[in-house]
Backbone as numpy.savetxt, mean C-alpha at the origin, in Angstrom:
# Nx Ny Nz CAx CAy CAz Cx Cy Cz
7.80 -19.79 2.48 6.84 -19.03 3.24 6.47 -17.76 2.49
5.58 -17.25 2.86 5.15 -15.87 2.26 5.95 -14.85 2.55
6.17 -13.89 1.52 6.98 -13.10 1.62 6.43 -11.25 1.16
5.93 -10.75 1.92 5.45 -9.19 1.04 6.91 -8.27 1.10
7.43 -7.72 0.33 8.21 -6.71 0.35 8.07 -5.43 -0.36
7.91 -4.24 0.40 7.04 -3.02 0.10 8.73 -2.44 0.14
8.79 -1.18 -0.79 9.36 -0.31 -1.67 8.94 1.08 -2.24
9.90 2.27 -2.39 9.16 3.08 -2.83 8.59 4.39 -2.21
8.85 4.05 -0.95 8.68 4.93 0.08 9.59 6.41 -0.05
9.83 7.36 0.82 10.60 8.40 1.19 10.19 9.46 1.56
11.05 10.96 1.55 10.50 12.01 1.22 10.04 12.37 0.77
8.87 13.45 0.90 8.38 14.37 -0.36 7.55 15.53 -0.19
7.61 16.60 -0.68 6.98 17.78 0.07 5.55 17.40 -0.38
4.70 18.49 0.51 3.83 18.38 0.12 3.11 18.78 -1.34
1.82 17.67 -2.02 1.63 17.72 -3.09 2.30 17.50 -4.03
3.48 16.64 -3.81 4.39 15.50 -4.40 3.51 14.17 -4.72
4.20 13.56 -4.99 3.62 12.14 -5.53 4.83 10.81 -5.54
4.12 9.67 -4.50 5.17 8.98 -4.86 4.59 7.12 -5.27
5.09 6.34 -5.34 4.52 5.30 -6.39 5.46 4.09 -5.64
4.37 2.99 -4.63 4.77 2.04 -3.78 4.55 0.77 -4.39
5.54 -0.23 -4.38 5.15 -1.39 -4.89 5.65 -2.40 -3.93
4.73 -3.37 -4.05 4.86 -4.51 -3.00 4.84 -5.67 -3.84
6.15 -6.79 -3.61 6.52 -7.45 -4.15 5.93 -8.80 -3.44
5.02 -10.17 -4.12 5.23 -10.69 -3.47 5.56 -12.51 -3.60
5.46 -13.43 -3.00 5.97 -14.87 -3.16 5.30 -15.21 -1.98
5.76 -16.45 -2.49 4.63 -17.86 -1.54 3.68 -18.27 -1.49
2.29 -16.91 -2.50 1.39 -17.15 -2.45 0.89 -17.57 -3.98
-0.47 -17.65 -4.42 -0.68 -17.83 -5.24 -1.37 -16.25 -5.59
-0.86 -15.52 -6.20 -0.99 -14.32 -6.03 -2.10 -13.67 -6.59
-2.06 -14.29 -7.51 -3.24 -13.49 -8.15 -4.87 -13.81 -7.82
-4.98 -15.04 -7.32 -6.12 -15.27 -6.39 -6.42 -14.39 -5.30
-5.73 -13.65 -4.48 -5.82 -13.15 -3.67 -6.12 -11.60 -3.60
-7.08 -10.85 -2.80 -7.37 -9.55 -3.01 -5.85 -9.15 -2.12
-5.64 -7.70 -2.68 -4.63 -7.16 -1.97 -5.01 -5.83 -1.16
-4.34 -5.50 -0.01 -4.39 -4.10 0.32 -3.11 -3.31 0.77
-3.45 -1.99 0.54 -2.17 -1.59 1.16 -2.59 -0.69 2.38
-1.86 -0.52 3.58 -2.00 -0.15 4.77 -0.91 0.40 5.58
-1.54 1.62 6.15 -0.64 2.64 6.89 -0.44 2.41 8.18
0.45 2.91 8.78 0.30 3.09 10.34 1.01 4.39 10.39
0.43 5.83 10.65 1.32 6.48 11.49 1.32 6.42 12.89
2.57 7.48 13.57 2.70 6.71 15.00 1.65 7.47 16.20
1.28 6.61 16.55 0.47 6.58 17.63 -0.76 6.31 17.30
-1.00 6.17 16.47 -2.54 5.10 15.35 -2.77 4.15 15.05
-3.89 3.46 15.41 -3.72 2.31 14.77 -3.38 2.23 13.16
-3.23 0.63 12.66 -2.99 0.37 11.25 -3.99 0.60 10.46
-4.54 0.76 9.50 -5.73 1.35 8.74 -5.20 0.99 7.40
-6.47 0.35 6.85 -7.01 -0.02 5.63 -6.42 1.52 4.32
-6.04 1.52 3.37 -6.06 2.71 2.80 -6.60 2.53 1.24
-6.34 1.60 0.55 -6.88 0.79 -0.67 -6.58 -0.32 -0.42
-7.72 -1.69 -0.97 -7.71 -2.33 -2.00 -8.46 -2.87 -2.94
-7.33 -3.71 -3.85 -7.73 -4.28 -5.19 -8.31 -5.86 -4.75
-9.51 -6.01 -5.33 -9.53 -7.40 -5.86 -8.90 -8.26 -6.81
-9.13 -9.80 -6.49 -8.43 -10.58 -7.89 -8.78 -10.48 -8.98
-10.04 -9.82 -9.13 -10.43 -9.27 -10.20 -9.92 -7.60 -10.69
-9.44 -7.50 -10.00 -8.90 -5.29 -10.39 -9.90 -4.53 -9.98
-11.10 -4.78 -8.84 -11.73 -3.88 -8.43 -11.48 -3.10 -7.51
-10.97 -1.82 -7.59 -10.44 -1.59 -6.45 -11.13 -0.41 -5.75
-10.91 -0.18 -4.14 -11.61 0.59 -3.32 -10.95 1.32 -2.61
-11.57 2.49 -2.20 -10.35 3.42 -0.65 -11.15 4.17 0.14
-10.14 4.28 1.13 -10.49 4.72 2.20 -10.91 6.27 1.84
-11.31 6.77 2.63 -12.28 8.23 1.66 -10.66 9.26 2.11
-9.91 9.11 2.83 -8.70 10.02 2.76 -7.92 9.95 1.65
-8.30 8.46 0.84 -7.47 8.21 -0.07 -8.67 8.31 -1.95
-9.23 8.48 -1.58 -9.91 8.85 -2.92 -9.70 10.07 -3.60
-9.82 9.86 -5.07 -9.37 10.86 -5.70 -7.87 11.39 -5.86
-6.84 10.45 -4.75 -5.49 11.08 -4.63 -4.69 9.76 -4.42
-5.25 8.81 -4.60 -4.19 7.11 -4.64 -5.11 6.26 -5.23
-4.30 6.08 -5.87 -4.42 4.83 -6.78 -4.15 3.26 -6.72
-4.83 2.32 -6.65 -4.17 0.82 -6.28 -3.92 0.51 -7.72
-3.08 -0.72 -8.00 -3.03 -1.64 -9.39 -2.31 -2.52 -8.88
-2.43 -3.36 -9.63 -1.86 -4.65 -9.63 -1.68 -5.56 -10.97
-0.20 -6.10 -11.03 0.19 -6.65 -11.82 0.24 -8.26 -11.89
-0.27 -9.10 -12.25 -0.35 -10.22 -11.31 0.95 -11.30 -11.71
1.58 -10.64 -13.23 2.61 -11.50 -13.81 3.84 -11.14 -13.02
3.69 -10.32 -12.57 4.80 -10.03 -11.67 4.58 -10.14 -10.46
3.44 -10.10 -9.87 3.23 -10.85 -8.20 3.05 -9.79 -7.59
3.07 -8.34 -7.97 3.49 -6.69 -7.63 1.94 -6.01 -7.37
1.73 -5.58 -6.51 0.58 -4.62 -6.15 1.51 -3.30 -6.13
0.85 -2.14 -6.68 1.21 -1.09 -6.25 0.00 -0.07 -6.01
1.13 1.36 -5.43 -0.44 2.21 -4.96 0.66 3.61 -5.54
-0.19 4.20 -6.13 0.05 5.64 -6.47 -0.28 6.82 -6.05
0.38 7.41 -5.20 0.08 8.60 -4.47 0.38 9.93 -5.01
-0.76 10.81 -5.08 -0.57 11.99 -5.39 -0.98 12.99 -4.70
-1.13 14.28 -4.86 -0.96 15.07 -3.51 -1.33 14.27 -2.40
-0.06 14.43 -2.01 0.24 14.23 -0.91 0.24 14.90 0.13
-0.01 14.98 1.76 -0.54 15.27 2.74 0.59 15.08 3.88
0.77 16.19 4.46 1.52 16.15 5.76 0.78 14.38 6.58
-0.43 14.54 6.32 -1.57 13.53 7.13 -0.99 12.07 6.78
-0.38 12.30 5.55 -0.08 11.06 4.91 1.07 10.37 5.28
1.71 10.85 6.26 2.80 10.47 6.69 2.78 8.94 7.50
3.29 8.00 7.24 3.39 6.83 7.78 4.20 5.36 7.04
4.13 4.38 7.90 5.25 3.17 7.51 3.44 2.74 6.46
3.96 2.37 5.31 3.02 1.57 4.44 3.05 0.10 4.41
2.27 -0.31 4.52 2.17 -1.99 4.08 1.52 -2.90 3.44
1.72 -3.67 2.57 0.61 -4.32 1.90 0.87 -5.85 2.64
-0.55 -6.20 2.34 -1.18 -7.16 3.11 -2.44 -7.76 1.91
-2.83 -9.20 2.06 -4.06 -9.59 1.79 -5.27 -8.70 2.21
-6.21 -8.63 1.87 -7.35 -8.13 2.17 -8.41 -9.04 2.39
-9.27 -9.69 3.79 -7.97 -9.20 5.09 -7.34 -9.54 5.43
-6.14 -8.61 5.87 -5.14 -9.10 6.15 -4.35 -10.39 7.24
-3.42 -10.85 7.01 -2.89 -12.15 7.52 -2.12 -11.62 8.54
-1.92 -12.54 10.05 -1.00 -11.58 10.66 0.15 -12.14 10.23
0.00 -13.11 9.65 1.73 -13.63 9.19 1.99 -13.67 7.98
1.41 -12.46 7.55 1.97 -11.93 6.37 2.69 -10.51 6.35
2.52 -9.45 7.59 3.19 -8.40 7.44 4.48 -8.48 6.98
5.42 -7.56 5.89 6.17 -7.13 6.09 6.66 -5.82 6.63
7.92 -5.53 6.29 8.75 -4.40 7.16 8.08 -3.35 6.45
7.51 -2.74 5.63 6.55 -2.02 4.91 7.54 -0.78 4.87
7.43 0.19 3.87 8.01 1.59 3.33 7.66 2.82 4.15
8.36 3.98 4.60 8.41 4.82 5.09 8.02 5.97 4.46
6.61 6.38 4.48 6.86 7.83 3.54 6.92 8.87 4.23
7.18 9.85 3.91 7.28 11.07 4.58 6.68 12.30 4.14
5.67 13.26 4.83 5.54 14.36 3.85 5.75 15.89 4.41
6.52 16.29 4.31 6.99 17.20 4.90 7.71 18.33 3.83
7.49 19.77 4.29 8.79 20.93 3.71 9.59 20.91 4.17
């Protein structure tokens, strides 16, 4: 079965930077566009980047200029690169197909941004 497993997460004050990768299996991976997606609490889930199977990648305008998507396809690995970082930015991350599958969520990474 499909498997996403997101990583990478934690603390970090603000205007830190931290660097999420989502691991994945079952699929044929590199065919597939990827995204990665937030939820903080009491919000819905929201789109934040993604990449196509081609490496085109797009974001949400909170996330421009300050995250980065890539993707590795020999390794099955999407990642997203965050830099200043934002109290705002606080939430469980997840990558998902773009769009996303509901039976593909995983348990997704925790970031935190806080002093």
């Amino acid at each position: 079965q499909v498997q996403l497993v997101e990583s990478g997460g934690g603390l970090v004050q603000p205007g830190g930077s931290l660097r999420l990768a989502c691991a994945a299996s079952g699929i044929i991976f590199r065919f597939y566009a990827m995204g990665w997606y937030r939820q903080a609490p009491g919000r819905q889930r929201e789109l934040v980047a993604s990449i196509t199977s081609g490496g085109r990648a797009n974001y949400a305008d909170s996330a421009k200029g300050r995250f980065t998507i890539s993707r590795d396809n020999a390794k099955n690995t999407v990642y997203l690169q965050m830099n200043s970082l934002k109290p705002e930015d606080t939430a469980v991350y997840y990558c998902n197909s773009d769009p996303f599958r509901y039976d593909y969520w995983g348990q997704g990474t925790q970031v935190t941004v806080s002093s």
